mmCIF file of C-alpha atoms in Angstrom:
data_model
loop_
_atom_site.group_PDB
_atom_site.id
_atom_site.type_symbol
_atom_site.label_atom_id
_atom_site.label_comp_id
_atom_site.label_asym_id
_atom_site.label_seq_id
_atom_site.Cartn_x
_atom_site.Cartn_y
_atom_site.Cartn_z
ATOM 1 C CA MET A 1 0.000 0.000 0.000
ATOM 2 C CA TRP A 2 1.015 3.631 -0.262
ATOM 3 C CA GLY A 3 1.321 5.993 2.706
ATOM 4 C CA CYS A 4 1.287 9.766 2.350
ATOM 5 C CA GLY A 5 4.431 11.616 3.318
ATOM 6 C CA GLY A 6 4.594 15.096 4.709
ATOM 7 C CA GLY A 7 4.218 18.192 2.543
ATOM 8 C CA GLY A 8 4.788 18.645 -1.165
ATOM 9 C CA GLY A 9 2.701 15.673 -2.229
ATOM 10 C CA SER A 10 5.462 13.132 -1.607
ATOM 11 C CA PHE A 11 4.711 9.519 -0.752
ATOM 12 C CA THR A 12 6.386 6.616 0.976
ATOM 13 C CA ALA A 13 5.963 2.961 0.095
ATOM 14 C CA TYR A 14 5.296 0.507 2.906
ATOM 15 C CA GLY A 15 5.237 -3.255 3.132
ATOM 16 C CA THR A 16 7.313 -5.765 1.213
ATOM 17 C CA ARG A 17 7.862 -6.340 -2.481
ATOM 18 C CA GLU A 18 8.870 -9.405 -4.415
ATOM 19 C CA VAL A 19 11.350 -8.354 -7.091
ATOM 20 C CA ARG A 20 11.447 -10.747 -10.029
ATOM 21 C CA PHE A 21 14.734 -10.805 -11.973
ATOM 22 C CA GLN A 22 14.436 -12.001 -15.575
ATOM 23 C CA SER A 23 16.434 -11.984 -18.792
ATOM 24 C CA ALA A 24 15.953 -12.071 -22.565
ATOM 25 C CA PRO A 25 16.520 -13.787 -24.915
ATOM 26 C CA TYR A 26 18.181 -16.389 -22.648
ATOM 27 C CA ASP A 27 17.445 -17.751 -19.190
ATOM 28 C CA ASN A 28 20.055 -18.621 -16.560
ATOM 29 C CA VAL A 29 21.941 -15.329 -16.776
ATOM 30 C CA PRO A 30 24.003 -14.862 -13.571
ATOM 31 C CA LEU A 31 23.265 -11.546 -11.858
ATOM 32 C CA ASP A 32 25.289 -9.878 -9.117
ATOM 33 C CA VAL A 33 22.677 -8.627 -6.644
ATOM 34 C CA GLU A 34 24.564 -6.418 -4.214
ATOM 35 C CA THR A 35 21.604 -5.745 -1.904
ATOM 36 C CA PRO A 36 20.684 -8.684 0.370
ATOM 37 C CA ASP A 37 16.965 -9.330 0.547
ATOM 38 C CA LEU A 38 14.945 -9.936 3.732
ATOM 39 C CA ASN A 39 16.085 -13.569 3.729
ATOM 40 C CA GLY A 40 19.742 -12.655 3.264
ATOM 41 C CA GLN A 41 19.779 -13.807 -0.358
ATOM 42 C CA THR A 42 21.692 -11.932 -3.055
ATOM 43 C CA ASP A 43 23.015 -13.282 -6.371
ATOM 44 C CA GLY A 44 21.104 -15.639 -8.625
ATOM 45 C CA ALA A 45 20.670 -16.908 -12.167
ATOM 46 C CA THR A 46 17.537 -15.793 -14.004
ATOM 47 C CA ASN A 47 14.707 -16.270 -13.498
ATOM 48 C CA PHE A 48 14.539 -15.756 -9.724
ATOM 49 C CA VAL A 49 12.725 -13.730 -7.056
ATOM 50 C CA ARG A 50 13.974 -11.787 -4.029
ATOM 51 C CA LEU A 51 11.899 -10.259 -1.211
ATOM 52 C CA TYR A 52 12.606 -6.671 -0.095
ATOM 53 C CA ASP A 53 11.076 -3.916 1.971
ATOM 54 C CA ALA A 54 9.273 -1.635 -0.447
ATOM 55 C CA GLN A 55 11.603 1.255 0.457
ATOM 56 C CA ASP A 56 14.800 -0.740 -0.113
ATOM 57 C CA ARG A 57 17.073 0.460 -2.892
ATOM 58 C CA VAL A 58 18.236 -2.582 -4.804
ATOM 59 C CA THR A 59 21.529 -2.627 -6.697
ATOM 60 C CA VAL A 60 22.101 -5.293 -9.329
ATOM 61 C CA GLN A 61 24.795 -5.771 -11.965
ATOM 62 C CA ALA A 62 24.398 -7.745 -15.195
ATOM 63 C CA PRO A 63 27.304 -9.304 -17.119
ATOM 64 C CA SER A 64 28.519 -7.404 -20.174
ATOM 65 C CA THR A 65 27.824 -10.387 -22.443
ATOM 66 C CA THR A 66 25.893 -13.642 -22.307
ATOM 67 C CA GLY A 67 25.672 -16.393 -24.900
ATOM 68 C CA GLY A 68 27.818 -14.278 -27.221
ATOM 69 C CA LEU A 69 25.381 -11.340 -27.112
ATOM 70 C CA PRO A 70 26.272 -7.901 -25.705
ATOM 71 C CA PHE A 71 24.330 -6.243 -22.900
ATOM 72 C CA PHE A 72 21.610 -3.997 -24.336
ATOM 73 C CA ARG A 73 19.590 -2.551 -21.451
ATOM 74 C CA TRP A 74 17.548 -3.146 -18.341
ATOM 75 C CA VAL A 75 13.784 -2.711 -18.758
ATOM 76 C CA TRP A 76 10.938 -2.605 -16.259
ATOM 77 C CA PRO A 77 7.326 -1.407 -16.443
ATOM 78 C CA GLY A 78 7.573 2.291 -17.193
ATOM 79 C CA GLY A 79 11.349 2.606 -17.397
ATOM 80 C CA TYR A 80 14.739 1.403 -18.607
ATOM 81 C CA SER A 81 18.475 1.893 -18.137
ATOM 82 C CA THR A 82 21.358 1.372 -20.553
ATOM 83 C CA SER A 83 23.814 0.803 -17.704
ATOM 84 C CA PRO A 84 24.638 -2.792 -16.716
ATOM 85 C CA THR A 85 24.536 -1.707 -13.054
ATOM 86 C CA ILE A 86 21.351 -0.162 -11.718
ATOM 87 C CA THR A 87 20.032 0.913 -8.333
ATOM 88 C CA ILE A 88 16.268 1.159 -8.023
ATOM 89 C CA GLU A 89 13.665 1.265 -5.272
ATOM 90 C CA ALA A 90 11.924 -2.074 -4.860
ATOM 91 C CA ALA A 91 8.484 -0.432 -4.855
ATOM 92 C CA LEU A 92 9.099 1.108 -8.279
ATOM 93 C CA ALA A 93 10.347 -1.937 -10.154
ATOM 94 C CA ASP A 94 9.096 -5.264 -8.885
ATOM 95 C CA GLN A 95 9.988 -6.881 -12.218
ATOM 96 C CA LEU A 96 13.373 -6.302 -13.846
ATOM 97 C CA THR A 97 14.437 -7.782 -17.185
ATOM 98 C CA VAL A 98 17.971 -7.587 -18.548
ATOM 99 C CA VAL A 99 18.030 -7.636 -22.363
ATOM 100 C CA TYR A 100 20.912 -8.803 -24.569
ATOM 101 C CA GLY A 101 21.480 -8.390 -28.294
ATOM 102 C CA ASP A 102 19.704 -5.680 -30.283
ATOM 103 C CA GLY A 103 16.446 -5.598 -28.331
ATOM 104 C CA CYS A 104 14.464 -7.083 -31.208
ATOM 105 C CA THR A 105 16.039 -10.453 -32.001
ATOM 106 C CA PHE A 106 14.791 -12.945 -29.441
ATOM 107 C CA GLU A 107 15.926 -16.475 -30.233
ATOM 108 C CA PRO A 108 15.201 -19.361 -29.857
ATOM 109 C CA ASN A 109 11.623 -18.861 -31.043
ATOM 110 C CA TYR A 110 9.087 -20.256 -33.513
ATOM 111 C CA VAL A 111 8.180 -16.994 -35.253
ATOM 112 C CA GLU A 112 8.343 -18.518 -38.734
ATOM 113 C CA ALA A 113 6.088 -21.439 -37.826
ATOM 114 C CA ALA A 114 3.607 -19.231 -35.963
ATOM 115 C CA GLY A 115 2.923 -17.032 -38.970
ATOM 116 C CA GLN A 116 1.965 -13.389 -38.549
ATOM 117 C CA LEU A 117 2.451 -11.813 -35.141
ATOM 118 C CA PHE A 118 0.044 -9.178 -33.873
ATOM 119 C CA TYR A 119 0.263 -6.674 -31.029
ATOM 120 C CA TRP A 120 -1.783 -4.484 -28.719
ATOM 121 C CA SER A 121 -0.881 -0.804 -28.909
ATOM 122 C CA ARG A 122 -1.178 -0.241 -25.145
ATOM 123 C CA MET A 123 -0.171 -2.139 -22.050
ATOM 124 C CA PRO A 124 -1.482 -3.637 -19.923
ATOM 125 C CA VAL A 125 -4.013 -5.646 -21.910
ATOM 126 C CA ARG A 126 -7.380 -5.565 -20.137
ATOM 127 C CA VAL A 127 -9.077 -8.953 -19.631
ATOM 128 C CA TYR A 128 -12.647 -9.604 -18.487
ATOM 129 C CA PHE A 129 -13.802 -13.003 -17.213
ATOM 130 C CA ASP A 130 -17.510 -13.616 -17.827
ATOM 131 C CA GLU A 131 -18.060 -15.559 -14.617
ATOM 132 C CA SER A 132 -21.742 -16.082 -15.400
ATOM 133 C CA THR A 133 -20.733 -18.588 -18.086
ATOM 134 C CA GLY A 134 -18.228 -20.687 -16.128
ATOM 135 C CA SER A 135 -18.039 -22.560 -12.839
ATOM 136 C CA PRO A 136 -15.952 -21.074 -10.002
ATOM 137 C CA ASP A 137 -13.356 -23.808 -10.536
ATOM 138 C CA ALA A 138 -13.139 -23.146 -14.275
ATOM 139 C CA VAL A 139 -12.810 -19.387 -13.763
ATOM 140 C CA ALA A 140 -10.140 -19.831 -11.080
ATOM 141 C CA ALA A 141 -8.170 -22.204 -13.303
ATOM 142 C CA ALA A 142 -8.264 -19.721 -16.183
ATOM 143 C CA ARG A 143 -6.964 -16.897 -14.002
ATOM 144 C CA GLU A 144 -4.156 -19.060 -12.672
ATOM 145 C CA GLY A 145 -3.178 -20.271 -16.122
ATOM 146 C CA MET A 146 -3.149 -16.818 -17.665
ATOM 147 C CA GLN A 147 -0.989 -15.520 -14.818
ATOM 148 C CA ARG A 148 1.842 -17.629 -16.259
ATOM 149 C CA TRP A 149 2.336 -15.042 -19.000
ATOM 150 C CA ASN A 150 2.656 -12.194 -16.478
ATOM 151 C CA ASP A 151 5.134 -14.176 -14.403
ATOM 152 C CA ARG A 152 7.246 -14.967 -17.486
ATOM 153 C CA LEU A 153 7.323 -11.628 -19.290
ATOM 154 C CA GLY A 154 8.508 -9.276 -16.586
ATOM 155 C CA GLY A 155 5.603 -6.849 -16.638
ATOM 156 C CA ILE A 156 6.634 -5.530 -20.065
ATOM 157 C CA ILE A 157 3.934 -7.532 -21.829
ATOM 158 C CA GLU A 158 1.188 -7.778 -19.233
ATOM 159 C CA TRP A 159 -2.533 -8.276 -18.707
ATOM 160 C CA ILE A 160 -4.781 -7.067 -15.902
ATOM 161 C CA GLU A 161 -8.299 -8.073 -14.966
ATOM 162 C CA VAL A 162 -11.159 -5.587 -15.372
ATOM 163 C CA GLN A 163 -14.679 -5.858 -14.014
ATOM 164 C CA ASP A 164 -16.804 -5.099 -17.064
ATOM 165 C CA ALA A 165 -16.727 -6.312 -20.640
ATOM 166 C CA SER A 166 -17.104 -2.831 -22.118
ATOM 167 C CA SER A 167 -13.661 -1.769 -20.885
ATOM 168 C CA ALA A 168 -11.915 -5.012 -21.854
ATOM 169 C CA ASN A 169 -9.623 -5.813 -24.756
ATOM 170 C CA VAL A 170 -10.069 -9.545 -24.224
ATOM 171 C CA VAL A 171 -13.270 -11.242 -23.029
ATOM 172 C CA VAL A 172 -13.111 -14.804 -21.667
ATOM 173 C CA ARG A 173 -16.252 -16.944 -21.795
ATOM 174 C CA TRP A 174 -17.129 -20.608 -21.249
ATOM 175 C CA ASP A 175 -19.090 -22.044 -24.163
ATOM 176 C CA PRO A 176 -20.778 -25.494 -24.134
ATOM 177 C CA ASP A 177 -21.369 -25.291 -27.894
ATOM 178 C CA ILE A 178 -17.728 -25.619 -28.948
ATOM 179 C CA GLU A 179 -17.727 -28.384 -31.539
ATOM 180 C CA PRO A 180 -15.577 -31.504 -31.032
ATOM 181 C CA PRO A 181 -12.736 -32.227 -31.400
ATOM 182 C CA TYR A 182 -11.969 -28.655 -30.358
ATOM 183 C CA VAL A 183 -11.862 -27.513 -26.734
ATOM 184 C CA ALA A 184 -11.182 -23.780 -27.029
ATOM 185 C CA TYR A 185 -11.370 -20.954 -29.571
ATOM 186 C CA THR A 186 -9.820 -17.506 -29.735
ATOM 187 C CA THR A 187 -11.367 -14.961 -32.090
ATOM 188 C CA TYR A 188 -9.488 -11.723 -32.638
ATOM 189 C CA THR A 189 -9.929 -8.657 -34.817
ATOM 190 C CA TYR A 190 -6.937 -6.728 -36.137
ATOM 191 C CA ASP A 191 -6.046 -3.891 -38.484
ATOM 192 C CA THR A 192 -4.802 -5.456 -41.722
ATOM 193 C CA GLY A 193 -2.226 -2.735 -42.332
ATOM 194 C CA SER A 194 -0.463 -2.477 -38.994
ATOM 195 C CA GLY A 195 -1.286 -5.810 -37.373
ATOM 196 C CA ARG A 196 -2.611 -3.939 -34.344
ATOM 197 C CA LEU A 197 -5.098 -5.964 -32.328
ATOM 198 C CA LEU A 198 -8.479 -4.356 -31.744
ATOM 199 C CA SER A 199 -10.419 -6.963 -29.754
ATOM 200 C CA ALA A 200 -10.352 -10.627 -28.798
ATOM 201 C CA THR A 201 -12.712 -13.216 -27.347
ATOM 202 C CA ILE A 202 -11.607 -16.487 -25.778
ATOM 203 C CA ARG A 203 -14.111 -19.351 -25.528
ATOM 204 C CA ILE A 204 -13.382 -22.453 -23.459
ATOM 205 C CA LEU A 205 -15.380 -25.617 -22.783
ATOM 206 C CA PRO A 206 -17.075 -25.286 -19.361
ATOM 207 C CA SER A 207 -15.797 -28.716 -18.303
ATOM 208 C CA LEU A 208 -12.189 -27.526 -18.398
ATOM 209 C CA ASP A 209 -10.941 -26.734 -14.916
ATOM 210 C CA GLY A 210 -7.903 -27.815 -12.920
ATOM 211 C CA ASP A 211 -4.760 -28.554 -14.946
ATOM 212 C CA ALA A 212 -6.648 -28.661 -18.242
ATOM 213 C CA GLY A 213 -8.334 -25.334 -17.564
ATOM 214 C CA ARG A 214 -5.041 -23.694 -16.650
ATOM 215 C CA ALA A 215 -3.301 -25.115 -19.711
ATOM 216 C CA LEU A 216 -5.940 -24.162 -22.270
ATOM 217 C CA ALA A 217 -6.581 -20.695 -20.825
ATOM 218 C CA SER A 218 -2.885 -19.822 -20.858
ATOM 219 C CA HIS A 219 -2.598 -21.195 -24.410
ATOM 220 C CA GLU A 220 -5.575 -19.152 -25.636
ATOM 221 C CA LEU A 221 -4.240 -15.993 -24.015
ATOM 222 C CA GLY A 222 -1.074 -16.505 -26.066
ATOM 223 C CA HIS A 223 -3.233 -16.195 -29.175
ATOM 224 C CA ALA A 224 -5.078 -13.177 -27.777
ATOM 225 C CA LEU A 225 -1.773 -11.438 -27.002
ATOM 226 C CA GLY A 226 -0.564 -11.798 -30.586
ATOM 227 C CA ILE A 227 0.668 -15.287 -31.502
ATOM 228 C CA SER A 228 -1.596 -16.187 -34.416
ATOM 229 C CA GLY A 229 -0.376 -19.727 -35.033
ATOM 230 C CA HIS A 230 1.144 -22.647 -33.165
ATOM 231 C CA SER A 231 4.535 -23.982 -32.190
ATOM 232 C CA PRO A 232 5.720 -27.214 -33.843
ATOM 233 C CA GLU A 233 7.301 -28.312 -30.545
ATOM 234 C CA TRP A 234 5.215 -30.469 -28.195
ATOM 235 C CA SER A 235 6.877 -28.970 -25.120
ATOM 236 C CA ASP A 236 5.826 -25.368 -25.867
ATOM 237 C CA LEU A 237 2.689 -23.847 -24.395
ATOM 238 C CA MET A 238 1.576 -22.819 -27.893
ATOM 239 C CA TYR A 239 1.678 -26.332 -29.365
ATOM 240 C CA SER A 240 -1.551 -27.015 -31.257
ATOM 241 C CA THR A 241 -2.879 -29.916 -29.172
ATOM 242 C CA TYR A 242 -3.344 -30.414 -25.442
ATOM 243 C CA THR A 243 -2.416 -33.963 -24.419
ATOM 244 C CA GLY A 244 -2.869 -33.750 -20.666
ATOM 245 C CA LEU A 245 0.888 -33.662 -20.132
ATOM 246 C CA ASN A 246 2.004 -30.551 -22.009
ATOM 247 C CA MET A 247 1.145 -26.830 -21.854
ATOM 248 C CA GLN A 248 2.337 -26.616 -18.244
ATOM 249 C CA GLU A 249 4.441 -23.467 -18.576
ATOM 250 C CA VAL A 250 5.384 -20.559 -20.810
ATOM 251 C CA THR A 251 8.653 -21.818 -22.271
ATOM 252 C CA LEU A 252 11.595 -19.705 -23.367
ATOM 253 C CA ARG A 253 10.529 -20.199 -26.990
ATOM 254 C CA ASP A 254 6.987 -19.055 -26.168
ATOM 255 C CA ALA A 255 8.301 -15.973 -24.377
ATOM 256 C CA ASN A 256 10.736 -15.071 -27.155
ATOM 257 C CA THR A 257 8.084 -15.440 -29.848
ATOM 258 C CA LEU A 258 5.799 -12.976 -28.085
ATOM 259 C CA ARG A 259 8.713 -10.665 -27.255
ATOM 260 C CA THR A 260 9.419 -10.475 -30.985
ATOM 261 C CA ALA A 261 5.926 -9.076 -31.564
ATOM 262 C CA TYR A 262 6.561 -6.406 -28.917
ATOM 263 C CA CYS A 263 10.271 -5.760 -29.405
ATOM 264 C CA HIS A 264 9.658 -1.996 -29.322
ATOM 265 C CA LEU A 265 8.811 -2.398 -25.627
ATOM 266 C CA PHE A 266 12.241 -3.915 -24.999
ATOM 267 C CA GLY A 267 14.102 -1.066 -26.698
ATOM 268 C CA GLY A 268 14.319 -2.549 -30.170
ATOM 269 C CA SER A 269 12.916 -1.074 -33.356
ATOM 270 C CA ARG A 270 10.086 -2.614 -35.327
ATOM 271 C CA SER A 271 9.025 -1.722 -38.852
ATOM 272 C CA ALA A 272 5.713 -0.058 -38.111
ATOM 273 C CA SER A 273 3.131 -0.049 -40.883
ATOM 274 C CA PRO A 274 0.328 2.502 -40.691
ATOM 275 C CA ASN A 275 -3.202 1.502 -39.807
ATOM 276 C CA SER A 276 -5.175 0.728 -42.952
ATOM 277 C CA GLY A 277 -8.614 1.229 -41.452
ATOM 278 C CA GLU A 278 -9.532 -2.209 -42.771
ATOM 279 C CA THR A 279 -10.075 -4.969 -40.244
ATOM 280 C CA ARG A 280 -10.173 -8.740 -40.336
ATOM 281 C CA GLU A 281 -11.590 -11.264 -37.873
ATOM 282 C CA VAL A 282 -9.841 -14.601 -37.385
ATOM 283 C CA THR A 283 -10.727 -17.595 -35.211
ATOM 284 C CA VAL A 284 -8.028 -20.001 -34.036
ATOM 285 C CA LYS A 285 -9.322 -23.389 -32.869
ATOM 286 C CA CYS A 286 -7.415 -25.612 -30.470
ATOM 287 C CA ARG A 287 -7.817 -29.302 -29.683
#
């Protein structure tokens, strides 16, 4: 929570904050965390979490290269730094991502197999769950599954829940009329010139809760965030078919594919085409 400070409209953060340290395009980047957290922990290899007082100033240093790629910048929601060493208040940056390379080439990925990538022009993406159409267990599973994307993408590509459909970018509903052998659909509308997403609706079979509900909801959100096609790899979240054993996490390849669609948010440059004013609606069906 936020407490008001004295005079001049200043404020002071109270409580604790989990700071999530992440990296792109590779995982397992060793970071020198100079500020011990509340448990006495410091250094780690991405992706990892440390717990701080909200007012703590956290200093962390990234290596100058990793996997043959040069350091590019640190990014966090609402800010960035081009210095490998940063000091930042825990309350202001609870998710930190160190980026290597040129800020727009995120490999390994499956961009070619996935086809066209789309993007939302503003973050965070607003998601509404139509609870009147799904059981409490199905709705809870969908929320938990979709949270995997937030946990993996460092707050740069992010969704939040809203309480009414009219203010949402993405609406999630449970639909008993989905035709076998399919178990979930995502329908999205985009501008044909720029690839900018305009709206999306996710429909899931009402019987899907638990592990299946989490898996399919997180998979469908991947489509709604901009991945139009599927991965050819069984182990990726965005593989075309749920087997009961896969789709358990957002893999590095999943994350890098979506990062490619939003590379401008990581400091890279993307060839931006103007909006055409013409729109197209597409439905992706998943088994």
